[in-house]
PDB file of C-alpha atoms in Angstrom:
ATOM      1  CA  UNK A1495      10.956  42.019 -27.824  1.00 71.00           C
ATOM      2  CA  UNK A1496      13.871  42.969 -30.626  1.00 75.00           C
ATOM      3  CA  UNK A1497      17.337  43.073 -30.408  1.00 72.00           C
ATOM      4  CA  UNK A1498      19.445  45.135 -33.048  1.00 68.00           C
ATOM      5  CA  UNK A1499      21.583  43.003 -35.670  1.00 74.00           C
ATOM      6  CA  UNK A1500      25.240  42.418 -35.381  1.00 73.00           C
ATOM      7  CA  UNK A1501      25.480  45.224 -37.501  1.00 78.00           C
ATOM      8  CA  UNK A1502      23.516  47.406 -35.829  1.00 73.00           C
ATOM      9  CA  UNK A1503      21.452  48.521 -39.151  1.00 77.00           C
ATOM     10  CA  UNK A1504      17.950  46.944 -37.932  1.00 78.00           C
ATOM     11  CA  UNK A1505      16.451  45.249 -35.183  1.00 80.00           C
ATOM     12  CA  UNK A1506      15.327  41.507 -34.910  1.00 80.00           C
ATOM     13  CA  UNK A1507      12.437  39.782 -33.223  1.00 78.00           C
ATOM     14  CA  UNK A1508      13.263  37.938 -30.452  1.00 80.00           C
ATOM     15  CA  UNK A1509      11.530  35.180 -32.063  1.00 77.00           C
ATOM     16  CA  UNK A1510      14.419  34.391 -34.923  1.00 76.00           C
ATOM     17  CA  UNK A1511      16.263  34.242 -31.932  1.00 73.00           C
ATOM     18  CA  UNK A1512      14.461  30.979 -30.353  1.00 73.00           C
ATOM     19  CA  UNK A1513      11.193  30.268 -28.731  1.00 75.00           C
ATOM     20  CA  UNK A1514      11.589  31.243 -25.425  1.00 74.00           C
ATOM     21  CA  UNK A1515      14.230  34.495 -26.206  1.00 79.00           C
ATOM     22  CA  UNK A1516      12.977  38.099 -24.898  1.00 80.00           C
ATOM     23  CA  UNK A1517      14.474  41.283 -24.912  1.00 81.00           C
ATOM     24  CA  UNK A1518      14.205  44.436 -22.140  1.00 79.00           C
ATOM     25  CA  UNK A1519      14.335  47.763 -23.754  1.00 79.00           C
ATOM     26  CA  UNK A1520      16.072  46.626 -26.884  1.00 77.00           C
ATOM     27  CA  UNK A1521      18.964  44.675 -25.581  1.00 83.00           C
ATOM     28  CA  UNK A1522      20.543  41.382 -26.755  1.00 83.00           C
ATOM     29  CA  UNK A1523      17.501  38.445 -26.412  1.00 83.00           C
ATOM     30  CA  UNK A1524      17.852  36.189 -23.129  1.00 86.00           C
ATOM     31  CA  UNK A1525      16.231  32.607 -22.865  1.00 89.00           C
ATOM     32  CA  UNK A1526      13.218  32.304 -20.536  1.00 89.00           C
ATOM     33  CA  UNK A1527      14.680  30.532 -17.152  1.00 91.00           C
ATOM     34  CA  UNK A1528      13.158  27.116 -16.449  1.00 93.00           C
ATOM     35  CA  UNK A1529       9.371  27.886 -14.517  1.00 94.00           C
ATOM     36  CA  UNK A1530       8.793  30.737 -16.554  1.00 94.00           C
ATOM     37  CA  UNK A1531       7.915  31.791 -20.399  1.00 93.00           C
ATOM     38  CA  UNK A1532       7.899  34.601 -22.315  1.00 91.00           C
ATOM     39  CA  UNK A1533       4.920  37.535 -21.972  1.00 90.00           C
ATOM     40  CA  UNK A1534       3.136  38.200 -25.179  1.00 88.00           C
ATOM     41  CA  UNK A1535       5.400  41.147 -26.338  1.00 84.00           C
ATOM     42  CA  UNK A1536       8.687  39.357 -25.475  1.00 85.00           C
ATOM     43  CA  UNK A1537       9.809  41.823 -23.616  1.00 87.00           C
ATOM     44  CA  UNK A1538       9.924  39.970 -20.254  1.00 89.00           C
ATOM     45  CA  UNK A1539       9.382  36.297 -18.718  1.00 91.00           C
ATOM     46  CA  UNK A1540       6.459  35.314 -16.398  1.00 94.00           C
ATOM     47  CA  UNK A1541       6.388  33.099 -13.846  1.00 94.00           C
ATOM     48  CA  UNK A1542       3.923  30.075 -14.963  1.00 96.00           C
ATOM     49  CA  UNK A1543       0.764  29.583 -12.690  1.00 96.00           C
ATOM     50  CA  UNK A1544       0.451  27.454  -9.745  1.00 96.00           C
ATOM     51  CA  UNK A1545      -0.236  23.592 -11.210  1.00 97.00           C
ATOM     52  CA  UNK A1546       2.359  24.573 -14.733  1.00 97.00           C
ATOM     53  CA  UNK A1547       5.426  23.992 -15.745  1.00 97.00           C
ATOM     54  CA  UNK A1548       8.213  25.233 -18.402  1.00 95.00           C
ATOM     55  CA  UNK A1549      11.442  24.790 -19.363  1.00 91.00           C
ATOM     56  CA  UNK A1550      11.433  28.119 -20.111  1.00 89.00           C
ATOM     57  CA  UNK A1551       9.437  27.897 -23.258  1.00 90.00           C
ATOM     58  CA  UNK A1552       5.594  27.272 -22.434  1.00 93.00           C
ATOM     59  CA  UNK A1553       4.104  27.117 -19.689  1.00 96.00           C
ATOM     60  CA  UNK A1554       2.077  23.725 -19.665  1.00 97.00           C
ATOM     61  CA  UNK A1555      -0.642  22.396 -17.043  1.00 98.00           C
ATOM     62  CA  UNK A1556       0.367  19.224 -15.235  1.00 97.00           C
ATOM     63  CA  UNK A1557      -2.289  16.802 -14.968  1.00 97.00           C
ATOM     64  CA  UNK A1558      -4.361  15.615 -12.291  1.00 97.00           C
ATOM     65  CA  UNK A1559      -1.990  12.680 -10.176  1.00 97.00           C
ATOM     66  CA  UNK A1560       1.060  14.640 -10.184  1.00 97.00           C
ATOM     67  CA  UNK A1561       2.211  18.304  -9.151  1.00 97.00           C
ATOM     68  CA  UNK A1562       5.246  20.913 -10.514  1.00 97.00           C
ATOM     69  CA  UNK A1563       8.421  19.642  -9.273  1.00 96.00           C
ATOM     70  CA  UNK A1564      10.634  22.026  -7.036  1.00 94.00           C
ATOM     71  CA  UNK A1565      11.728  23.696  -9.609  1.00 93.00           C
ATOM     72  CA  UNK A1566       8.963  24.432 -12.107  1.00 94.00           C
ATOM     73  CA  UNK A1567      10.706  22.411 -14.698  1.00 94.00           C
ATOM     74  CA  UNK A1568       8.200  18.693 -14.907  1.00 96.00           C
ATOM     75  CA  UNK A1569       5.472  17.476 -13.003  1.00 97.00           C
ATOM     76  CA  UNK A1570       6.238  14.570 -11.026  1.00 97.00           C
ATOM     77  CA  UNK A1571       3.581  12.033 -10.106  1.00 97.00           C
ATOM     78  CA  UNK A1572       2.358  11.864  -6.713  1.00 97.00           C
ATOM     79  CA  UNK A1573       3.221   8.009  -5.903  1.00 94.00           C
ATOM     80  CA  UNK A1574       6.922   8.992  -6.496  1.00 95.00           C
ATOM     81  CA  UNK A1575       6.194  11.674  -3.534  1.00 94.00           C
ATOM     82  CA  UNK A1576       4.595   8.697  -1.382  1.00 94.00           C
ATOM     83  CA  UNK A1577       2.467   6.093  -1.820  1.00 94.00           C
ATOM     84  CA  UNK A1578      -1.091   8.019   0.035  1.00 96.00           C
ATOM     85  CA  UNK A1579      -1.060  11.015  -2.467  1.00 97.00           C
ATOM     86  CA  UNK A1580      -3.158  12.404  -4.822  1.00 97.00           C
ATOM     87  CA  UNK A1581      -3.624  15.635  -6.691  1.00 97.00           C
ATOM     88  CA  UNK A1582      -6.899  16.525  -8.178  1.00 96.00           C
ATOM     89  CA  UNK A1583      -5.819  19.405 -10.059  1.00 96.00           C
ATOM     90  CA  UNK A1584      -2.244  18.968 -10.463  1.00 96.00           C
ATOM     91  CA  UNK A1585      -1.289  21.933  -8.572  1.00 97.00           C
ATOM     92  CA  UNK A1586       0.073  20.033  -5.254  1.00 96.00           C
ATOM     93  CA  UNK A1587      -0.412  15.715  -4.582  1.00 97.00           C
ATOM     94  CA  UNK A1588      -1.838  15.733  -0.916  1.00 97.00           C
ATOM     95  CA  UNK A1589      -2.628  12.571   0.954  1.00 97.00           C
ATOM     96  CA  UNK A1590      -5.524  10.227   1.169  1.00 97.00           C
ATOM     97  CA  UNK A1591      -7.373  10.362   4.536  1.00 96.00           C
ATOM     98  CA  UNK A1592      -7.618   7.107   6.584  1.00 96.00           C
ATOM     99  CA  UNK A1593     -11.056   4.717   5.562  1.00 96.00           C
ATOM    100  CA  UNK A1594      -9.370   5.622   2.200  1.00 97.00           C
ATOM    101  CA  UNK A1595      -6.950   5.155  -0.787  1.00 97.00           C
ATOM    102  CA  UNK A1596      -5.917   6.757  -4.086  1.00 97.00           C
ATOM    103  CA  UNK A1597      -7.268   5.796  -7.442  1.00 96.00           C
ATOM    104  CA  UNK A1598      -4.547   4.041 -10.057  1.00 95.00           C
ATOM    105  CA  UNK A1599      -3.790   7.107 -11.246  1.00 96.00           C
ATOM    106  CA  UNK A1600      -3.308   8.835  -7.965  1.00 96.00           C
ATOM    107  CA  UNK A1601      -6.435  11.599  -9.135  1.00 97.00           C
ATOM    108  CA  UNK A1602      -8.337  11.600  -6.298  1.00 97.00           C
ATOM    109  CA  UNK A1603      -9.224   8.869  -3.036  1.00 97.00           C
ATOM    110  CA  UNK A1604     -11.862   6.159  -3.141  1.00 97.00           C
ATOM    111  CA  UNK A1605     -13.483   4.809  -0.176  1.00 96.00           C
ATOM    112  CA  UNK A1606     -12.430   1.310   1.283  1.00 96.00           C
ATOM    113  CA  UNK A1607     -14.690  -0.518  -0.265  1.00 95.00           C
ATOM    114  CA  UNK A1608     -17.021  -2.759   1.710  1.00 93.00           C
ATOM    115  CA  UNK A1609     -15.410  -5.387   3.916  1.00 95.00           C
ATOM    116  CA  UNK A1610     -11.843  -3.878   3.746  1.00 96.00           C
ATOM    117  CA  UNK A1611     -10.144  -0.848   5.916  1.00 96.00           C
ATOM    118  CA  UNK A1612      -7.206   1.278   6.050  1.00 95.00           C
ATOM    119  CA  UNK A1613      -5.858   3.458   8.758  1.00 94.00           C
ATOM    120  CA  UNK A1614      -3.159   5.220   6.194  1.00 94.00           C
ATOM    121  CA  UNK A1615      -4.707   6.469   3.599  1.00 95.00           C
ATOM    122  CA  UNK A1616      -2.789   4.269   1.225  1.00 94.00           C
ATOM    123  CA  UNK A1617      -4.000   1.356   0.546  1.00 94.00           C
ATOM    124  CA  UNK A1618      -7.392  -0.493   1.750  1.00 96.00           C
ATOM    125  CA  UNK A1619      -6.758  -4.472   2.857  1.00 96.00           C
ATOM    126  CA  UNK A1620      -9.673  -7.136   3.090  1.00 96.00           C
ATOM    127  CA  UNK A1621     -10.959  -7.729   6.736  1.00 96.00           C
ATOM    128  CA  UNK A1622      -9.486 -11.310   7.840  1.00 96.00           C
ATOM    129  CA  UNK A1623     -12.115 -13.638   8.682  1.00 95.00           C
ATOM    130  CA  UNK A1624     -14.320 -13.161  12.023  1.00 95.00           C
ATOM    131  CA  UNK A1625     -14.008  -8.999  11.429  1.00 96.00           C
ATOM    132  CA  UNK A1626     -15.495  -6.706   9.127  1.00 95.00           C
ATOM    133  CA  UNK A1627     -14.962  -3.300   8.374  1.00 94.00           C
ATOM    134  CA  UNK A1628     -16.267  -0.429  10.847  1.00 89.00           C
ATOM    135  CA  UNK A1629     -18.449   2.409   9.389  1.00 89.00           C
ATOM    136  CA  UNK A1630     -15.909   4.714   8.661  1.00 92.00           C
ATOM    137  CA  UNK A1631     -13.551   1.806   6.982  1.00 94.00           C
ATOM    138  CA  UNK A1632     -10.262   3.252   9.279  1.00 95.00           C
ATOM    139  CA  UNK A1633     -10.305  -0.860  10.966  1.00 96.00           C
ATOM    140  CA  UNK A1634     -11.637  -4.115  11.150  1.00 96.00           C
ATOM    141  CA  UNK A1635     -13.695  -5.082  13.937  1.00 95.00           C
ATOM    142  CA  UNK A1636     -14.920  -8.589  15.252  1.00 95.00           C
ATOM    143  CA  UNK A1637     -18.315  -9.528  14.263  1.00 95.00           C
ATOM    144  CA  UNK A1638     -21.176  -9.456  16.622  1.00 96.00           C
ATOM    145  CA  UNK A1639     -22.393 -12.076  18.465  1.00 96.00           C
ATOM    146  CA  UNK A1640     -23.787 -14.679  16.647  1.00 96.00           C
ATOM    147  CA  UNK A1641     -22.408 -13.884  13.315  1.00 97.00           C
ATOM    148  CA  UNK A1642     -19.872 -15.146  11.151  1.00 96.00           C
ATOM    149  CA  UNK A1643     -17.410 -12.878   9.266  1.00 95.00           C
ATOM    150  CA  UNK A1644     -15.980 -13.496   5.415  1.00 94.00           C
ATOM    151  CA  UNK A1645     -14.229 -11.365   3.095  1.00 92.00           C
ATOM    152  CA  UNK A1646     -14.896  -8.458   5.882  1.00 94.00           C
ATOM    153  CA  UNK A1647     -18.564  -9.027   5.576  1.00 94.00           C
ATOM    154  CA  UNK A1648     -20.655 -10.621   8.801  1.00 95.00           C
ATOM    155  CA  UNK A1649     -23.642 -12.496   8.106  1.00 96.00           C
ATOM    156  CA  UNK A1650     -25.969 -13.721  11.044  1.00 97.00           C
ATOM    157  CA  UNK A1651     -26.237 -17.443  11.581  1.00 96.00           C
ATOM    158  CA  UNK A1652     -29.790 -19.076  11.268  1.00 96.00           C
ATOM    159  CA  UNK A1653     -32.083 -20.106  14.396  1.00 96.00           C
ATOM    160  CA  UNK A1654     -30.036 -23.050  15.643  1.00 96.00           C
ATOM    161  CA  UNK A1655     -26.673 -22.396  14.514  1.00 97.00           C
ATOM    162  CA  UNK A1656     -23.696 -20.146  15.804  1.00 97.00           C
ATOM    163  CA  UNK A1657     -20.640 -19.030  14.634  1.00 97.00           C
ATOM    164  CA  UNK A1658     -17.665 -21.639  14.922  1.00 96.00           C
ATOM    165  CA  UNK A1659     -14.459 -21.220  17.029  1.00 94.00           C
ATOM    166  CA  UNK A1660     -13.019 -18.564  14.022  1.00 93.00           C
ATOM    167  CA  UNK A1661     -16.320 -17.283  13.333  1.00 95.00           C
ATOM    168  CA  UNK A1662     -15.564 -18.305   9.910  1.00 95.00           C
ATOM    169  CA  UNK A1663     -19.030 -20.538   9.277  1.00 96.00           C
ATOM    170  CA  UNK A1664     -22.132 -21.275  11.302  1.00 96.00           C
ATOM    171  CA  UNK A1665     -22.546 -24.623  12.867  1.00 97.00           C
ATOM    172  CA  UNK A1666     -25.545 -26.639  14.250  1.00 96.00           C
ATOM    173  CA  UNK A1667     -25.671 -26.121  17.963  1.00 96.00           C
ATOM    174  CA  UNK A1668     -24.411 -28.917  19.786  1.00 93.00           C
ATOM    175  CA  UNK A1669     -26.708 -31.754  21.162  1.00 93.00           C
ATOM    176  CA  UNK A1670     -28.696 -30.470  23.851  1.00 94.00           C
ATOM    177  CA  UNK A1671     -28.530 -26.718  22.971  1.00 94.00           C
ATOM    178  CA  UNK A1672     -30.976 -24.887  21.061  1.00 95.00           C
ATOM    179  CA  UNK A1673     -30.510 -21.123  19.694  1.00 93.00           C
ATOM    180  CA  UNK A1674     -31.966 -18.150  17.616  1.00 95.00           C
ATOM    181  CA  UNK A1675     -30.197 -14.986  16.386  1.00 95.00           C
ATOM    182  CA  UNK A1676     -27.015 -17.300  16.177  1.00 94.00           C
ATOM    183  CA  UNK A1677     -26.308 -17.895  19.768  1.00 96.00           C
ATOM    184  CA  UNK A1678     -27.369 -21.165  21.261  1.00 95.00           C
ATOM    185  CA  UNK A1679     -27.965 -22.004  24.868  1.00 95.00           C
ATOM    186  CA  UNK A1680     -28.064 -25.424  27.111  1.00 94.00           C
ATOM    187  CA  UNK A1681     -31.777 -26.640  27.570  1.00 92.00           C
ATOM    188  CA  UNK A1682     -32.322 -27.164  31.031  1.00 80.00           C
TER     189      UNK A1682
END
């Protein structure tokens, strides 16, 4: 990539010109348009690969948690696309699958973790008491029978208690009632 001097008595790298000037065939050096660089012989520009960016200079990789904006010219991070998305590679911020959210910095999804759920993929909440979350961590279920429920987690109530009204502790059974496995029955 040269261009001939003003005076037409030599030619000129592109380079002298700026960092991102090429030349076709000897003409007067252009600047690289944003989303592309210059090849290694200035003599054209090149698109940048998927997951880069340019201002018309260098192509540079965004990082993992964001993705090339529209026009090739920044990455943009994912939460400003929406709040579920994540890129791994920084090539394109997808969304987070339900049971799941995005790490802080939006590089990937991380399970609910035990005793919370989400159905969105954005962001996991604790199960209120009573419930707890269900295998796949998309909701929160009631506990079983006989079993009270904190923090999303259900624990089984001892021979001869059962769950209160909320199932939020265990209780002795009421006079004249016995039980086991946390359910309690009249004697007759």
């Amino acid at each position: 990539g040269k261009q001939p001097l003003s005076n037409r008595t030599e030619c000129e790298s592109c380079e002298v010109v700026g960092p991102a000037a090429v030349s076709v065939n000897g003409a007067a050096c252009t600047k690289c348009e944003v989303g592309t660089e210059p090849n290694p012989g200035r003599t054209a520009c090149v698109n940048c690969k998927a997951g880069f960016v340019s201002s018309g200079i260098e192509c540079i990789k965004c990082t993992a948690g964001s993705q090339p904006s529209s026009d090739g010219s920044s990455c943009v991070k994912c939460v400003s696309i929406g709040d579920n998305q994540h890129s791994t590679d920084g090539v394109d911020c997808k969304a987070c699958g339900a049971g799941t959210q995005p790490l802080a910095n939006r590089s990937g999804c991380e399970a609910c973790p035990t005793g919370q759920a989400g159905s969105t993929g954005v962001r996991c909440e604790i199960c209120i008491i009573g419930k707890y979350s269900s295998q796949m961590r998309i909701a929160c279920e009631a506990c079983p029978t006989g079993f009270k429920g904190i923090r999303g987690v259900c624990t089984q109530c001892a021979d001869g208690e059962q769950p209160n009204e909320d199932a939020s502790a265990c209780e002795e059974c009421r006079e004249g009632f016995a039980g086991v496995d946390g359910v309690c029955n009249q004697c007759a």
